[in-house]
C-alpha positions as CSV (number, residue, x, y, z in Angstrom):
1,M,5.6,-26.4,34.9
2,A,9.1,-25.5,36.3
3,E,10.1,-24.8,32.4
4,L,7.8,-22.4,31.4
5,R,9.6,-20.7,34.6
6,E,13.3,-20.8,33.6
7,W,11.5,-18.0,31.2
8,E,10.3,-15.4,32.2
9,S,13.1,-12.8,33.1
10,F,12.9,-13.5,29.1
11,Y,9.1,-13.1,28.6
12,V,9.0,-9.7,30.9
13,I,11.0,-8.0,28.6
14,V,9.6,-9.4,25.8
15,G,6.6,-8.1,26.9
16,G,7.1,-5.4,28.4
17,G,9.3,-4.1,25.1
18,A,5.8,-5.8,22.5
19,A,3.7,-3.1,25.2
20,A,5.9,-0.6,24.7
21,L,6.0,-0.6,21.0
22,I,2.7,-0.7,20.3
23,G,1.9,2.1,22.3
24,L,4.5,4.5,21.0
25,Q,2.9,2.7,17.8
26,F,-0.1,3.9,18.1
27,V,1.9,7.9,19.0
28,V,3.5,8.5,15.6
29,L,0.2,7.1,13.4
30,T,-1.3,10.3,15.2
31,L,1.4,12.3,14.4
32,I,0.7,11.2,10.9
33,A,-2.5,11.8,10.8
34,E,-1.9,14.7,10.2
35,K,-0.1,14.1,6.6
36,P,-1.6,10.9,5.5
37,V,0.0,10.1,1.9
38,A,-0.9,6.6,1.5
39,G,-4.4,5.2,1.0
40,P,-5.8,2.5,4.0
41,E,-4.5,-0.1,1.4
42,A,-1.1,0.7,2.4
43,G,-2.0,1.1,6.3
44,A,-3.6,-2.6,5.7
45,A,-1.0,-3.6,3.8
46,F,1.7,-2.4,6.3
47,A,0.8,-0.7,9.3
48,T,-1.0,-3.0,10.7
49,P,1.0,-6.8,10.5
50,T,3.7,-3.8,12.9
51,I,0.8,-4.1,16.6
52,V,-0.3,-7.7,14.8
53,H,3.6,-9.3,15.1
54,F,4.1,-6.4,18.6
55,G,0.8,-8.1,20.3
56,T,1.4,-11.6,18.8
57,A,4.7,-11.1,21.1
58,L,3.4,-9.9,24.3
59,L,1.2,-12.4,23.1
60,L,2.9,-15.1,23.5
61,A,5.3,-13.7,26.6
62,A,1.2,-13.2,28.2
63,L,1.3,-17.2,27.8
64,T,4.0,-18.5,28.9
65,R,3.6,-16.9,32.2
66,V,0.2,-18.5,32.4
67,P,0.6,-21.6,35.9
68,W,0.0,-24.4,33.6
69,Q,-0.5,-27.0,35.2
70,S,1.4,-28.8,31.8
71,I,2.8,-28.4,28.6
72,T,-0.4,-29.5,27.0
73,P,-3.5,-26.3,26.9
74,A,-0.1,-23.7,25.5
75,A,1.4,-25.6,23.5
76,M,-3.2,-25.8,21.8
77,L,-2.5,-22.3,22.0
78,W,0.7,-21.6,20.2
79,C,0.0,-24.1,17.3
80,F,-3.5,-22.1,16.4
81,V,-1.8,-18.4,16.9
82,G,0.4,-20.0,15.0
83,F,-1.6,-21.5,11.8
84,A,-3.1,-18.5,12.1
85,G,-0.6,-15.6,11.9
86,V,1.1,-18.2,8.8
87,A,-2.4,-17.4,8.1
88,Y,-2.9,-14.3,7.9
89,E,0.7,-13.4,6.3
90,F,-0.8,-14.7,3.5
91,V,-3.4,-11.6,3.5
92,V,-0.8,-9.7,4.4
93,A,1.1,-10.8,0.8
94,R,-2.2,-10.3,-0.5
95,R,-2.4,-6.5,0.4
96,M,0.6,-5.9,-0.5
97,R,0.2,-6.5,-3.9
98,L,-2.7,-4.8,-4.1
99,Q,-2.3,-2.0,-2.6
100,T,-1.2,0.7,-5.8
101,A,0.5,3.5,-2.9
102,Y,3.8,1.7,-3.0
103,R,6.3,-0.5,-4.5
104,P,7.3,-3.8,-2.2
105,E,10.5,-4.5,-3.3
106,F,12.6,-7.4,-1.9
107,E,13.4,-6.0,2.2
108,D,9.7,-5.2,2.1
109,W,8.9,-9.0,1.2
110,L,11.3,-10.1,3.2
111,F,10.5,-8.4,6.6
112,H,6.2,-7.5,6.5
113,V,5.4,-11.5,5.0
114,G,8.9,-13.4,4.9
115,L,10.5,-13.8,8.3
116,P,7.2,-13.6,9.4
117,L,5.9,-16.2,7.9
118,A,8.9,-18.0,9.0
119,A,7.7,-17.1,13.0
120,Y,4.1,-18.5,12.7
121,A,5.7,-21.0,11.3
122,V,8.7,-21.6,14.2
123,L,6.0,-21.3,16.1
124,A,3.5,-23.7,15.4
125,L,5.9,-26.7,15.0
126,S,7.1,-26.2,18.9
127,A,3.9,-27.3,19.6
128,F,3.9,-29.8,18.5
129,F,6.9,-31.1,19.8
130,A,6.5,-29.1,23.2
131,W,5.3,-32.8,24.4
132,T,8.5,-35.0,23.5
133,H,10.8,-32.1,23.3
134,A,10.0,-29.4,25.8
135,H,13.4,-27.6,26.1
136,E,13.6,-27.3,21.9
137,A,9.8,-26.0,21.0
138,L,10.1,-23.2,24.5
139,L,13.8,-22.5,22.3
140,G,11.5,-22.8,19.1
141,V,8.6,-20.3,20.9
142,G,10.9,-18.3,22.4
143,G,12.5,-17.2,18.9
144,A,8.8,-16.4,17.0
145,A,8.1,-14.3,19.7
146,L,12.0,-12.8,19.5
147,L,12.0,-12.6,16.7
148,L,8.5,-10.7,15.3
149,L,9.2,-8.1,18.0
150,F,12.3,-7.3,16.6
151,I,10.4,-8.1,12.5
152,G,7.9,-5.2,14.0
153,I,10.9,-3.1,15.9
154,H,12.4,-2.7,12.0
155,N,8.8,-2.3,10.1
156,A,7.6,0.5,12.0
157,W,10.9,2.2,11.7
158,D,10.9,1.3,8.1
159,A,7.5,3.1,7.9
160,V,8.8,6.5,10.8
161,S,11.7,6.8,7.9
162,Y,10.0,6.1,5.0
163,H,7.4,9.1,5.7
164,V,9.1,11.4,7.4
165,F,11.9,10.9,4.2
166,V,10.9,10.4,1.1
167,S,7.0,10.7,1.5
168,M,6.9,14.9,3.4
169,R,10.1,16.1,1.4
170,N,6.9,15.0,-1.8
171,S,4.4,17.0,-0.4
172,R,6.2,19.7,0.5
173,D,7.0,19.3,-3.6
């Protein structure tokens, strides 16, 4: 499909970035595993969603590079991923409320629930417009993928910064 071919460079960058950052997350988690400071419920609330967002950006890059004969199968998969992401964000919100290791602030709610929810909703909505407005739908999918990538970067940096500057300092006191 010609519309999808025009996005090749974009998804090479987004997919490559997401894949590299997934690997980097594993390295960071391995390095800080020696001094765990929070229970597993905090990891499920804050660390796991970051990997899910990076993985989704990588998946969207891969789905968009498949040589589809029409936009229909891609749109159906975007819709499924979008709705699954929306449902997952409700799980993340519940986990954030129930964990006791850290009291989430506005920024945490924004970057762990609000913005990802918006990205997944845009992804699902883009799927519905793919048949009549393919160009705009592809802009929506690209925007959702890029937003998820930047959310993951923010959340990964936030988690590492918190661990280094707050948790490790508190464990030395």
